[in-house]
CSV table of C-alpha atoms and ligand atoms in Angstrom, one decimal:
chain,number,residue,atom,x,y,z
J,237,UNK,CA,-16.3,13.8,23.7
J,238,UNK,CA,-19.9,12.9,23.3
J,239,UNK,CA,-20.3,15.5,20.4
J,240,UNK,CA,-17.3,14.4,18.7
J,241,UNK,CA,-17.7,10.7,18.9
J,242,UNK,CA,-21.5,11.2,17.6
J,243,UNK,CA,-20.3,13.3,15.0
J,244,UNK,CA,-17.8,10.7,13.8
J,245,UNK,CA,-20.4,8.1,13.6
J,246,UNK,CA,-22.8,10.0,11.6
J,247,UNK,CA,-20.0,10.8,9.2
J,248,UNK,CA,-18.9,7.4,8.9
J,249,UNK,CA,-22.3,6.2,8.2
J,250,UNK,CA,-23.0,8.8,5.7
J,251,UNK,CA,-19.5,7.7,3.9
J,252,UNK,CA,-20.4,4.2,3.8
J,253,UNK,CA,-24.0,4.9,2.7
J,254,UNK,CA,-22.6,6.9,-0.3
J,255,UNK,CA,-20.0,4.3,-1.3
J,256,UNK,CA,-22.7,2.2,-3.4
J,257,UNK,CA,-23.1,5.1,-5.8
J,258,UNK,CA,-20.0,7.1,-6.0
J,259,UNK,CA,-17.1,6.1,-8.3
J,260,UNK,CA,-14.9,3.5,-6.9
J,261,UNK,CA,-11.6,5.1,-7.5
J,262,UNK,CA,-11.0,8.2,-5.5
J,263,UNK,CA,-12.0,11.7,-7.2
J,264,UNK,CA,-8.8,13.1,-8.6
J,265,UNK,CA,-9.7,16.5,-7.6
J,266,UNK,CA,-9.9,15.2,-4.1
J,267,UNK,CA,-6.7,13.5,-4.3
J,268,UNK,CA,-4.9,16.9,-5.6
J,269,UNK,CA,-6.7,18.7,-2.7
J,270,UNK,CA,-4.8,16.4,0.0
J,271,UNK,CA,-2.4,19.1,0.4
J,272,UNK,CA,-5.0,20.7,2.8
J,273,UNK,CA,-4.0,18.0,5.2
J,274,UNK,CA,-0.3,18.4,4.9
J,275,UNK,CA,1.4,21.8,6.0
J,276,UNK,CA,3.3,22.5,9.2
J,277,UNK,CA,3.0,20.9,12.6
J,278,UNK,CA,0.6,23.3,14.3
J,279,UNK,CA,2.1,25.2,17.4
J,280,UNK,CA,-1.3,25.3,19.4
J,281,UNK,CA,-4.1,23.0,19.7
J,282,UNK,CA,-7.3,23.1,17.4
J,283,UNK,CA,-11.0,22.3,18.4
J,284,UNK,CA,-11.1,18.4,17.9
J,285,UNK,CA,-14.3,18.7,16.1
J,286,UNK,CA,-12.7,20.9,13.4
J,287,UNK,CA,-9.9,18.4,13.0
J,288,UNK,CA,-12.5,15.7,12.4
J,289,UNK,CA,-14.3,17.8,9.9
J,290,UNK,CA,-11.2,18.4,7.9
J,291,UNK,CA,-10.4,14.8,7.9
J,292,UNK,CA,-13.8,13.9,6.5
J,293,UNK,CA,-13.9,16.9,4.2
J,294,UNK,CA,-10.6,16.2,2.5
J,295,UNK,CA,-10.0,12.5,3.5
J,296,UNK,CA,-13.2,10.7,2.7
J,297,UNK,CA,-13.7,11.6,-1.1
J,298,UNK,CA,-9.9,10.7,-1.6
J,299,UNK,CA,-10.4,7.1,-0.3
J,300,UNK,CA,-10.6,4.2,-2.9
J,301,UNK,CA,-14.1,2.6,-2.1
J,302,UNK,CA,-12.6,-0.6,-1.0
J,303,UNK,CA,-15.4,-1.0,1.8
J,304,UNK,CA,-17.9,-0.8,-1.0
J,305,UNK,CA,-19.7,-3.6,-2.9
J,306,UNK,CA,-17.9,-3.2,-6.4
J,307,UNK,CA,-14.3,-3.2,-5.6
J,308,UNK,CA,-12.6,-6.2,-7.1
J,309,UNK,CA,-8.8,-5.3,-6.9
J,310,UNK,CA,-6.0,-7.4,-5.1
J,311,UNK,CA,-7.9,-9.5,-2.8
J,312,UNK,CA,-9.8,-7.2,-0.3
J,313,UNK,CA,-12.7,-7.8,1.8
J,314,UNK,CA,-15.0,-5.3,3.2
J,315,UNK,CA,-15.9,-4.6,6.8
J,316,UNK,CA,-19.1,-6.4,8.1
J,317,UNK,CA,-20.9,-3.7,9.8
J,318,UNK,CA,-20.9,-6.0,13.1
J,319,UNK,CA,-17.3,-6.3,12.9
J,320,UNK,CA,-16.8,-2.6,12.3
J,321,UNK,CA,-19.0,-1.8,15.1
J,322,UNK,CA,-17.1,-4.0,17.5
J,323,UNK,CA,-13.9,-2.6,16.1
J,324,UNK,CA,-15.0,0.9,17.1
J,325,UNK,CA,-16.0,-0.4,20.7
J,326,UNK,CA,-12.8,-2.0,20.9
J,327,UNK,CA,-11.0,1.0,20.2
J,328,UNK,CA,-12.9,2.8,22.8
J,329,UNK,CA,-11.8,0.0,25.2
J,330,UNK,CA,-8.2,0.6,24.1
J,331,UNK,CA,-7.1,-2.7,25.6
J,332,UNK,CA,-3.4,-3.5,25.0
J,333,UNK,CA,-4.2,-7.1,24.6
J,334,UNK,CA,-1.0,-9.0,25.7
J,335,UNK,CA,-1.8,-10.7,29.0
J,336,UNK,CA,-4.9,-12.4,30.2
J,337,UNK,CA,-4.7,-10.7,33.7
J,338,UNK,CA,-4.6,-7.4,32.4
J,339,UNK,CA,-6.8,-7.4,29.8
J,340,UNK,CA,-9.3,-10.4,30.6
J,341,UNK,CA,-12.1,-9.7,28.2
J,342,UNK,CA,-10.1,-9.3,25.1
J,343,UNK,CA,-8.0,-12.0,25.8
J,344,UNK,CA,-11.2,-14.4,26.4
J,345,UNK,CA,-12.8,-13.0,23.1
J,346,UNK,CA,-9.6,-14.0,21.1
J,347,UNK,CA,-9.3,-17.5,22.9
J,348,UNK,CA,-13.1,-18.1,22.0
J,349,UNK,CA,-12.4,-16.7,18.5
J,350,UNK,CA,-9.6,-19.0,18.0
J,351,UNK,CA,-11.5,-22.2,19.0
J,352,UNK,CA,-14.5,-21.2,16.6
J,353,UNK,CA,-12.0,-20.6,14.0
J,354,UNK,CA,-10.6,-24.2,14.2
J,355,UNK,CA,-14.1,-25.6,14.4
J,356,UNK,CA,-15.1,-23.6,11.4
J,357,UNK,CA,-12.1,-24.2,9.2
J,358,UNK,CA,-11.7,-27.8,10.5
J,359,UNK,CA,-8.4,-27.6,11.5
J,360,UNK,CA,-6.7,-29.7,14.4
J,361,UNK,CA,-8.2,-28.5,17.6
J,362,UNK,CA,-4.9,-28.5,19.5
J,363,UNK,CA,-3.6,-25.8,17.3
J,364,UNK,CA,-2.3,-22.7,18.8
J,365,UNK,CA,-3.0,-19.3,17.0
J,366,UNK,CA,-1.7,-16.0,16.6
J,367,UNK,CA,-3.9,-12.9,15.6
J,368,UNK,CA,-1.6,-10.6,13.9
J,369,UNK,CA,-1.8,-8.0,11.1
J,370,UNK,CA,-2.2,-10.2,7.8
J,371,UNK,CA,-1.3,-13.2,6.0
J,372,UNK,CA,2.0,-11.6,5.4
J,373,UNK,CA,2.8,-11.7,9.1
J,374,UNK,CA,1.0,-14.9,9.6
J,375,UNK,CA,3.3,-16.6,7.1
J,376,UNK,CA,6.3,-15.1,9.1
J,377,UNK,CA,4.8,-16.6,12.5
J,378,UNK,CA,4.1,-20.1,10.9
J,379,UNK,CA,7.4,-20.3,9.3
J,380,UNK,CA,9.0,-19.0,12.8
J,381,UNK,CA,7.4,-22.1,14.4
J,382,UNK,CA,8.6,-24.4,11.7
J,383,UNK,CA,12.1,-23.1,11.8
J,384,UNK,CA,11.9,-23.6,15.8
J,385,UNK,CA,10.6,-27.2,15.3
J,386,UNK,CA,12.7,-28.6,12.5
J,387,UNK,CA,16.0,-27.1,14.2
J,388,UNK,CA,14.9,-28.5,17.6
J,389,UNK,CA,14.8,-31.9,16.3
J,390,UNK,CA,18.4,-31.9,15.2
J,391,UNK,CA,19.4,-30.5,18.6
J,392,UNK,CA,19.7,-26.7,17.7
J,393,UNK,CA,18.1,-23.9,19.6
J,394,UNK,CA,17.6,-21.3,17.1
J,395,UNK,CA,15.9,-18.7,19.3
J,396,UNK,CA,19.0,-18.9,21.7
J,397,UNK,CA,21.7,-19.4,19.0
J,398,UNK,CA,20.5,-17.9,15.9
J,399,UNK,CA,21.2,-19.6,12.5
J,400,UNK,CA,25.3,-18.8,12.5
J,401,UNK,CA,26.5,-22.5,12.3
J,402,UNK,CA,23.0,-24.1,12.3
J,403,UNK,CA,22.3,-27.3,10.3
J,404,UNK,CA,21.1,-26.2,6.9
J,405,UNK,CA,17.2,-26.2,6.3
J,406,UNK,CA,15.8,-27.3,3.0
J,407,UNK,CA,12.9,-24.8,2.0
J,408,UNK,CA,10.7,-25.7,-0.8
J,409,UNK,CA,8.4,-23.3,-2.2
J,410,UNK,CA,6.2,-23.3,-5.4
J,411,UNK,CA,7.2,-21.3,-8.3
J,412,UNK,CA,4.2,-19.0,-7.7
J,413,UNK,CA,4.4,-18.6,-4.1
J,414,UNK,CA,3.2,-15.2,-2.9
J,415,UNK,CA,5.9,-12.6,-2.5
J,416,UNK,CA,4.9,-12.1,1.2
J,417,UNK,CA,6.0,-15.7,1.9
J,418,UNK,CA,9.2,-15.2,0.2
J,419,UNK,CA,9.6,-11.9,2.3
J,420,UNK,CA,8.8,-14.0,5.4
J,421,UNK,CA,11.7,-16.6,4.5
J,422,UNK,CA,13.9,-13.8,4.2
J,423,UNK,CA,13.2,-12.3,7.5
J,424,UNK,CA,13.5,-15.6,9.3
J,425,UNK,CA,17.2,-15.7,7.8
J,426,UNK,CA,16.1,-18.6,5.5
J,427,UNK,CA,16.8,-16.6,2.5
J,428,UNK,CA,14.4,-15.2,-0.3
J,429,UNK,CA,16.5,-17.1,-3.0
J,430,UNK,CA,18.0,-19.8,-1.0
J,431,UNK,CA,15.2,-22.1,-1.7
J,432,UNK,CA,14.0,-24.7,-4.0
J,433,UNK,CA,11.6,-23.5,-6.4
J,434,UNK,CA,9.2,-26.1,-7.6
J,435,UNK,CA,7.4,-25.8,-11.0
J,436,UNK,CA,3.8,-25.4,-11.2
J,437,UNK,CA,0.9,-26.6,-13.7
J,438,UNK,CA,-1.2,-24.7,-15.8
J,439,UNK,CA,-3.3,-23.1,-12.9
J,440,UNK,CA,-0.2,-22.3,-10.7
J,441,UNK,CA,-0.4,-25.2,-8.4
J,442,UNK,CA,2.8,-26.7,-7.2
J,443,UNK,CA,3.8,-30.0,-9.1
J,444,UNK,CA,3.9,-32.7,-6.7
J,445,UNK,CA,5.7,-35.0,-8.9
J,446,UNK,CA,8.4,-32.3,-9.2
J,447,UNK,CA,9.0,-32.0,-5.6
J,448,UNK,CA,12.4,-33.7,-4.7
J,449,UNK,CA,12.3,-37.3,-3.7
J,450,UNK,CA,14.6,-37.4,-0.9
J,451,UNK,CA,15.7,-34.9,1.7
J,452,UNK,CA,18.2,-35.2,4.4
J,453,UNK,CA,18.2,-33.2,7.4
J,454,UNK,CA,15.5,-30.3,8.3
J,455,UNK,CA,13.1,-29.5,5.7
J,456,UNK,CA,10.1,-27.1,5.4
J,457,UNK,CA,7.6,-27.2,2.6
J,458,UNK,CA,5.5,-24.1,1.8
J,459,UNK,CA,2.2,-24.9,0.0
J,460,UNK,CA,-0.3,-22.3,-1.0
J,461,UNK,CA,-4.2,-22.6,-1.3
J,462,UNK,CA,-5.5,-19.7,-3.1
J,463,UNK,CA,-2.9,-18.6,-5.9
J,464,UNK,CA,-3.4,-14.7,-5.7
J,465,UNK,CA,-4.0,-14.8,-9.5
J,466,UNK,CA,-6.0,-17.9,-10.4
J,467,UNK,CA,-7.4,-18.9,-6.9
J,468,UNK,CA,-5.8,-22.4,-7.5
J,469,UNK,CA,-5.1,-24.4,-4.4
J,470,UNK,CA,-2.0,-26.9,-4.0
J,471,UNK,CA,-2.9,-30.4,-3.5
J,472,UNK,CA,-1.7,-30.4,0.3
J,473,UNK,CA,-2.6,-34.1,1.2
J,474,UNK,CA,-0.5,-35.1,-1.9
J,475,UNK,CA,2.5,-33.0,-0.7
J,476,UNK,CA,2.1,-34.7,2.5
J,477,UNK,CA,2.2,-38.1,1.1
J,478,UNK,CA,5.1,-37.3,-1.0
J,479,UNK,CA,7.1,-35.4,1.4
J,480,UNK,CA,6.5,-37.8,4.4
J,481,UNK,CA,5.9,-37.1,8.1
J,482,UNK,CA,8.9,-35.3,9.3
J,483,UNK,CA,8.8,-32.5,6.7
J,484,UNK,CA,7.3,-29.5,8.2
J,485,UNK,CA,4.3,-28.4,6.0
J,486,UNK,CA,3.1,-24.9,5.9
J,487,UNK,CA,0.2,-23.6,4.0
J,488,UNK,CA,-0.4,-20.0,2.8
J,489,UNK,CA,-3.9,-19.9,2.7
J,490,UNK,CA,-4.6,-16.1,2.8
J,491,UNK,CA,-8.1,-16.3,1.3
J,492,UNK,CA,-8.1,-19.9,0.2
J,493,UNK,CA,-8.3,-21.3,3.6
J,494,UNK,CA,-11.8,-20.1,3.9
J,495,UNK,CA,-13.0,-22.6,1.1
J,496,UNK,CA,-13.1,-24.9,4.2
J,497,UNK,CA,-16.2,-23.1,5.6
J,498,UNK,CA,-17.9,-23.4,2.2
J,499,UNK,CA,-19.4,-27.0,1.5
J,500,UNK,CA,-19.4,-26.6,-2.5
J,501,UNK,CA,-15.5,-25.5,-2.2
J,502,UNK,CA,-14.4,-27.9,0.4
J,503,UNK,CA,-13.0,-30.4,-2.2
J,504,UNK,CA,-10.5,-27.6,-3.1
J,505,UNK,CA,-8.8,-27.7,0.2
J,506,UNK,CA,-8.9,-31.3,1.1
J,507,UNK,CA,-6.2,-32.7,3.2
J,508,UNK,CA,-4.8,-29.4,4.4
J,509,UNK,CA,-5.5,-30.6,7.9
J,510,UNK,CA,-2.5,-32.7,7.4
J,511,UNK,CA,-0.2,-29.7,7.5
J,512,UNK,CA,1.7,-28.2,10.6
J,513,UNK,CA,0.9,-24.6,10.2
J,514,UNK,CA,-1.5,-22.3,8.4
J,515,UNK,CA,-1.6,-18.7,7.5
J,516,UNK,CA,-4.7,-16.7,6.5
J,517,UNK,CA,-6.4,-13.3,6.6
J,518,UNK,CA,-9.5,-12.2,8.4
J,519,UNK,CA,-9.4,-9.0,6.6
J,520,UNK,CA,-10.1,-10.8,3.4
J,521,UNK,CA,-12.7,-13.3,3.1
J,522,UNK,CA,-14.1,-13.0,6.8
J,523,UNK,CA,-14.6,-9.3,6.1
J,524,UNK,CA,-13.3,-7.7,9.3
J,525,UNK,CA,-11.6,-4.3,9.2
J,526,UNK,CA,-8.0,-4.0,8.5
J,527,UNK,CA,-5.8,-5.2,9.6
J,528,UNK,CA,-6.4,-8.8,10.7
J,529,UNK,CA,-4.4,-12.0,9.8
J,530,UNK,CA,-4.2,-15.4,11.5
J,531,UNK,CA,-1.6,-18.0,12.0
J,532,UNK,CA,-2.3,-21.5,13.2
J,533,UNK,CA,0.4,-23.8,14.5
J,534,UNK,CA,-0.5,-27.6,15.2
J,535,UNK,CA,2.7,-27.7,17.6
J,536,UNK,CA,1.8,-25.1,20.2
J,537,UNK,CA,5.1,-25.7,21.7
J,538,UNK,CA,6.9,-24.6,18.7
J,539,UNK,CA,4.9,-21.5,18.4
J,540,UNK,CA,5.3,-20.4,21.9
J,541,UNK,CA,9.0,-21.1,22.0
J,542,UNK,CA,9.4,-18.8,18.9
J,543,UNK,CA,7.1,-15.9,20.2
J,544,UNK,CA,6.8,-15.8,23.9
J,545,UNK,CA,9.0,-13.7,26.3
J,546,UNK,CA,9.3,-13.3,30.0
J,547,UNK,CA,10.3,-10.2,32.1
J,548,UNK,CA,9.9,-9.4,35.9
J,549,UNK,CA,7.3,-6.7,35.1
J,550,UNK,CA,5.2,-8.8,32.8
J,551,UNK,CA,2.2,-10.9,34.1
J,552,UNK,CA,2.8,-13.8,32.3
J,553,UNK,CA,1.1,-16.4,34.8
J,554,UNK,CA,-2.4,-16.8,33.8
J,555,UNK,CA,-5.0,-19.5,33.9
J,556,UNK,CA,-6.0,-18.6,30.3
J,557,UNK,CA,-4.1,-17.9,27.1
J,558,UNK,CA,-1.9,-14.9,26.9
J,559,UNK,CA,-2.2,-13.4,23.6
J,560,UNK,CA,1.4,-12.0,23.2
J,561,UNK,CA,2.6,-15.5,24.0
J,562,UNK,CA,2.0,-16.4,20.2
J,563,UNK,CA,2.6,-13.2,18.3
J,564,UNK,CA,5.8,-11.2,17.4
J,565,UNK,CA,4.2,-7.9,18.9
J,566,UNK,CA,4.1,-7.5,22.8
J,567,UNK,CA,1.9,-4.4,22.7
J,568,UNK,CA,-1.2,-4.8,20.1
J,569,UNK,CA,-4.7,-4.1,19.5
J,570,UNK,CA,-7.4,-6.6,20.5
J,571,UNK,CA,-7.8,-8.2,16.9
J,572,UNK,CA,-9.8,-11.0,18.3
J,573,UNK,CA,-12.9,-8.7,19.0
J,574,UNK,CA,-13.9,-8.0,15.4
J,575,UNK,CA,-13.3,-11.6,14.5
J,576,UNK,CA,-15.4,-12.9,17.5
J,577,UNK,CA,-18.3,-10.4,16.6
J,578,UNK,CA,-18.0,-11.5,12.9
J,579,UNK,CA,-18.2,-15.2,13.8
J,580,UNK,CA,-20.8,-14.6,16.7
J,581,UNK,CA,-23.1,-12.7,14.2
J,582,UNK,CA,-22.7,-14.8,11.0
J,583,UNK,CA,-22.4,-18.4,12.4
J,584,UNK,CA,-21.2,-21.2,10.5
J,585,UNK,CA,-24.1,-20.6,7.8
J,586,UNK,CA,-23.4,-17.1,7.4
J,587,UNK,CA,-19.8,-17.4,6.9
J,588,UNK,CA,-20.8,-20.3,4.2
J,589,UNK,CA,-23.3,-18.3,2.4
J,590,UNK,CA,-20.9,-15.2,2.0
J,591,UNK,CA,-18.1,-17.5,0.5
J,592,UNK,CA,-20.4,-19.6,-1.7
J,593,UNK,CA,-21.9,-16.3,-2.8
J,594,UNK,CA,-18.7,-14.9,-3.8
J,595,UNK,CA,-17.6,-18.0,-5.6
J,596,UNK,CA,-20.7,-18.0,-7.6
J,597,UNK,CA,-20.4,-14.4,-8.4
J,598,UNK,CA,-17.0,-15.0,-9.7
J,599,UNK,CA,-18.3,-17.9,-11.9
J,600,UNK,CA,-20.8,-15.7,-13.2
J,601,UNK,CA,-18.2,-13.1,-14.1
J,602,UNK,CA,-16.2,-15.6,-16.0
J,603,UNK,CA,-19.2,-17.1,-17.7
J,604,UNK,CA,-20.6,-13.8,-18.9
J,605,UNK,CA,-17.3,-12.4,-20.1
J,606,UNK,CA,-16.4,-15.7,-22.0
J,607,UNK,CA,-19.9,-15.5,-23.6
J,608,UNK,CA,-19.1,-12.1,-24.9
J,609,UNK,CA,-15.8,-13.3,-26.7
J,610,UNK,CA,-13.1,-12.5,-24.2
J,611,UNK,CA,-10.6,-15.1,-23.0
J,612,UNK,CA,-10.8,-16.3,-19.4
J,613,UNK,CA,-7.2,-17.5,-18.4
J,614,UNK,CA,-8.0,-19.5,-15.3
J,615,UNK,CA,-10.2,-22.4,-14.1
J,616,UNK,CA,-12.6,-20.1,-12.0
J,617,UNK,CA,-12.9,-22.5,-9.1
J,618,UNK,CA,-12.8,-20.0,-6.2
J,619,UNK,CA,-13.3,-16.2,-6.3
J,620,UNK,CA,-10.7,-15.1,-8.8
J,621,UNK,CA,-11.2,-14.5,-12.5
J,622,UNK,CA,-8.4,-13.5,-15.0
J,623,UNK,CA,-9.7,-12.0,-18.2
J,624,UNK,CA,-7.7,-10.9,-21.2
J,625,UNK,CA,-9.3,-8.4,-23.6
J,626,UNK,CA,-7.0,-9.3,-26.5
J,627,UNK,CA,-3.3,-8.5,-26.5
J,628,UNK,CA,-1.5,-7.1,-23.5
J,629,UNK,CA,-1.9,-3.3,-24.7
J,630,UNK,CA,-5.6,-3.6,-25.1
J,631,UNK,CA,-6.0,-5.5,-21.9
J,632,UNK,CA,-4.3,-2.4,-20.1
J,633,UNK,CA,-6.4,0.1,-21.9
J,634,UNK,CA,-9.4,-1.9,-21.0
J,635,UNK,CA,-8.3,-1.9,-17.3
J,636,UNK,CA,-7.5,1.9,-17.2
J,637,UNK,CA,-10.7,2.8,-19.0
J,638,UNK,CA,-12.8,0.7,-16.6
J,639,UNK,CA,-11.0,2.2,-13.6
J,640,UNK,CA,-11.8,5.6,-14.9
J,641,UNK,CA,-15.5,4.9,-15.9
J,642,UNK,CA,-16.1,4.2,-12.1
J,643,UNK,CA,-18.7,1.6,-11.5
J,644,UNK,CA,-16.4,-1.1,-10.5
J,645,UNK,CA,-12.6,-1.3,-9.9
J,646,UNK,CA,-10.5,-4.1,-11.3
J,647,UNK,CA,-6.5,-4.2,-11.4
J,648,UNK,CA,-4.2,-5.8,-13.8
J,649,UNK,CA,-1.6,-8.7,-13.7
J,650,UNK,CA,0.8,-10.7,-15.9
J,651,UNK,CA,0.3,-14.3,-15.2
J,652,UNK,CA,2.3,-17.2,-16.9
J,653,UNK,CA,3.3,-14.5,-19.6
J,654,UNK,CA,-0.3,-13.4,-20.4
J,655,UNK,CA,-1.6,-9.7,-19.3
J,656,UNK,CA,-4.9,-10.1,-17.6
J,657,UNK,CA,-7.5,-8.2,-15.7
J,658,UNK,CA,-8.0,-9.5,-12.3
J,659,UNK,CA,-11.6,-9.7,-10.9
J,660,UNK,CA,-11.4,-10.6,-7.1
J,661,UNK,CA,-14.8,-11.2,-5.5
J,662,UNK,CA,-14.3,-11.0,-1.6
J,663,UNK,CA,-16.9,-8.7,-0.2
J,664,UNK,CA,-19.8,-9.3,2.0
J,665,UNK,CA,-21.6,-6.3,0.4
J,666,UNK,CA,-21.1,-7.4,-3.3
J,667,UNK,CA,-24.9,-8.2,-4.5
J,668,UNK,CA,-25.7,-10.3,-7.5
J,669,UNK,CA,-27.2,-6.8,-8.7
J,670,UNK,CA,-23.7,-5.3,-8.2
J,671,UNK,CA,-22.1,-8.1,-10.5
J,672,UNK,CA,-24.7,-7.4,-13.0
J,673,UNK,CA,-23.9,-3.7,-12.8
J,674,UNK,CA,-20.2,-4.3,-13.0
J,675,UNK,CA,-20.8,-6.7,-15.9
J,676,UNK,CA,-22.4,-4.1,-17.9
J,677,UNK,CA,-19.7,-1.5,-17.4
J,678,UNK,CA,-17.0,-4.2,-18.3
J,679,UNK,CA,-18.7,-5.1,-21.4
J,680,UNK,CA,-19.7,-1.6,-22.4
J,681,UNK,CA,-16.0,-0.3,-21.7
J,682,UNK,CA,-14.3,-3.3,-23.3
J,683,UNK,CA,-16.3,-2.9,-26.5
J,684,UNK,CA,-15.7,0.7,-26.6
J,685,UNK,CA,-11.9,0.5,-26.1
J,686,UNK,CA,-9.9,-0.1,-29.5
W,812,PLP,C1,-1.6,-16.2,-1.1
W,812,PLP,C2,-1.3,-14.9,-0.3
W,812,PLP,N1,-0.5,-14.9,0.6
W,812,PLP,C3,-0.3,-13.7,1.4
W,812,PLP,C4,-0.9,-12.4,1.1
W,812,PLP,C5,-0.6,-11.5,1.8
W,812,PLP,O1,-1.5,-11.0,2.8
W,812,PLP,P1,-1.5,-9.6,3.5
W,812,PLP,O2,-1.4,-8.6,2.5
W,812,PLP,O3,-2.9,-9.6,4.2
W,812,PLP,O4,-0.5,-9.7,4.5
W,812,PLP,C6,-2.0,-12.5,0.1
W,812,PLP,C7,-2.4,-11.3,-0.4
W,812,PLP,O5,-3.2,-11.2,-1.3
W,812,PLP,C8,-2.1,-13.5,-0.8
W,812,PLP,O6,-3.0,-13.7,-1.7
């Protein structure tokens, strides 16, 4: 065991060291060689060191360098060294973090991390929280609590009786709601298309004036802070004012919620504390390893009612918080450990610096590309930049050529009818020098692409 675990640490450190200089996309030859990891199920055991060596030999070169400093695809954080190291230790602990009585250290770390997060993001301190796999499931969790609460108010117990014959719930989403939010609504029986879609403005924000004026019965409004294309944030305070106190207001803040931790960006997310539930990711802007998402719910009773279970064999009675009382999963990894370590190491100032830096870097991308004559489609207020290199075909060609060149990696999108390259700056590892290197590559490739 000693030799194996020391070997893997050495290999992982070498892998991470090499990321800054290798091409970001996986080597096509390495991808073609993945067959070496395939084959038939072996009948007999192999030396674990050989298994590991094979994994590293064939697997590592076939990875996308998402943990490196110049990956700007989707919205992907890296992994802070302290969070990765804590994750390794927690994996060695192998705690099935459901109940405090059984796994006290990981349950307590989660509880502390939750308190720190509510302080950092300045959300109501009475919120309950769930440590889940990502914003997708965090949306599901927040909306499950919402479904419970709005139906309970009209005398319906949805966990007991389901939705058959239940009073209808009006569900309102923005035209550019993230597909995972829509999927969560479907999973909850609220329907992917049985929703009112509110038109958005030129940045993708829900138009408050277009919200229905009157509702009768239960209503859930789904706002978004951090549009996956533009980074734009809905005006949650205005939505609350328009919707009134009775509507359940849920915020999908997969990455935008972290603007709360950065003084220069807080104005973008002012008023979100008036919502009832919030979903975000820790694997995006907090830069902890995959997978790690967070749901916060003001009405702890509603969340617990939606998620908690009991059984004679489960040690549910506890003086401290039981993590599984708030999550869809019973058995679960100790996600709070990585988050605790990231927050303990960075502190408020470190988180703010990381977010401010990434936003400043996004602005630098936007300004330099605009100065070079390319069209920036969005207001670069947060960490997302949408750039068009001419028409759709040329933009696609530039994206493909840039991915092939390998200095950095950006994906494409079509937003409000326009094809664009997305630049999402979301990593602790991205330095200003990385931004300049990436810009050099972008401009060189764009100019050389007909
Ligand atoms: C606004 C928004 N919501 C939800 C998600 C889904 O997050 P995850 O893939 O971590 O579940 C994303 C992902 O980028 C997002 O940008």
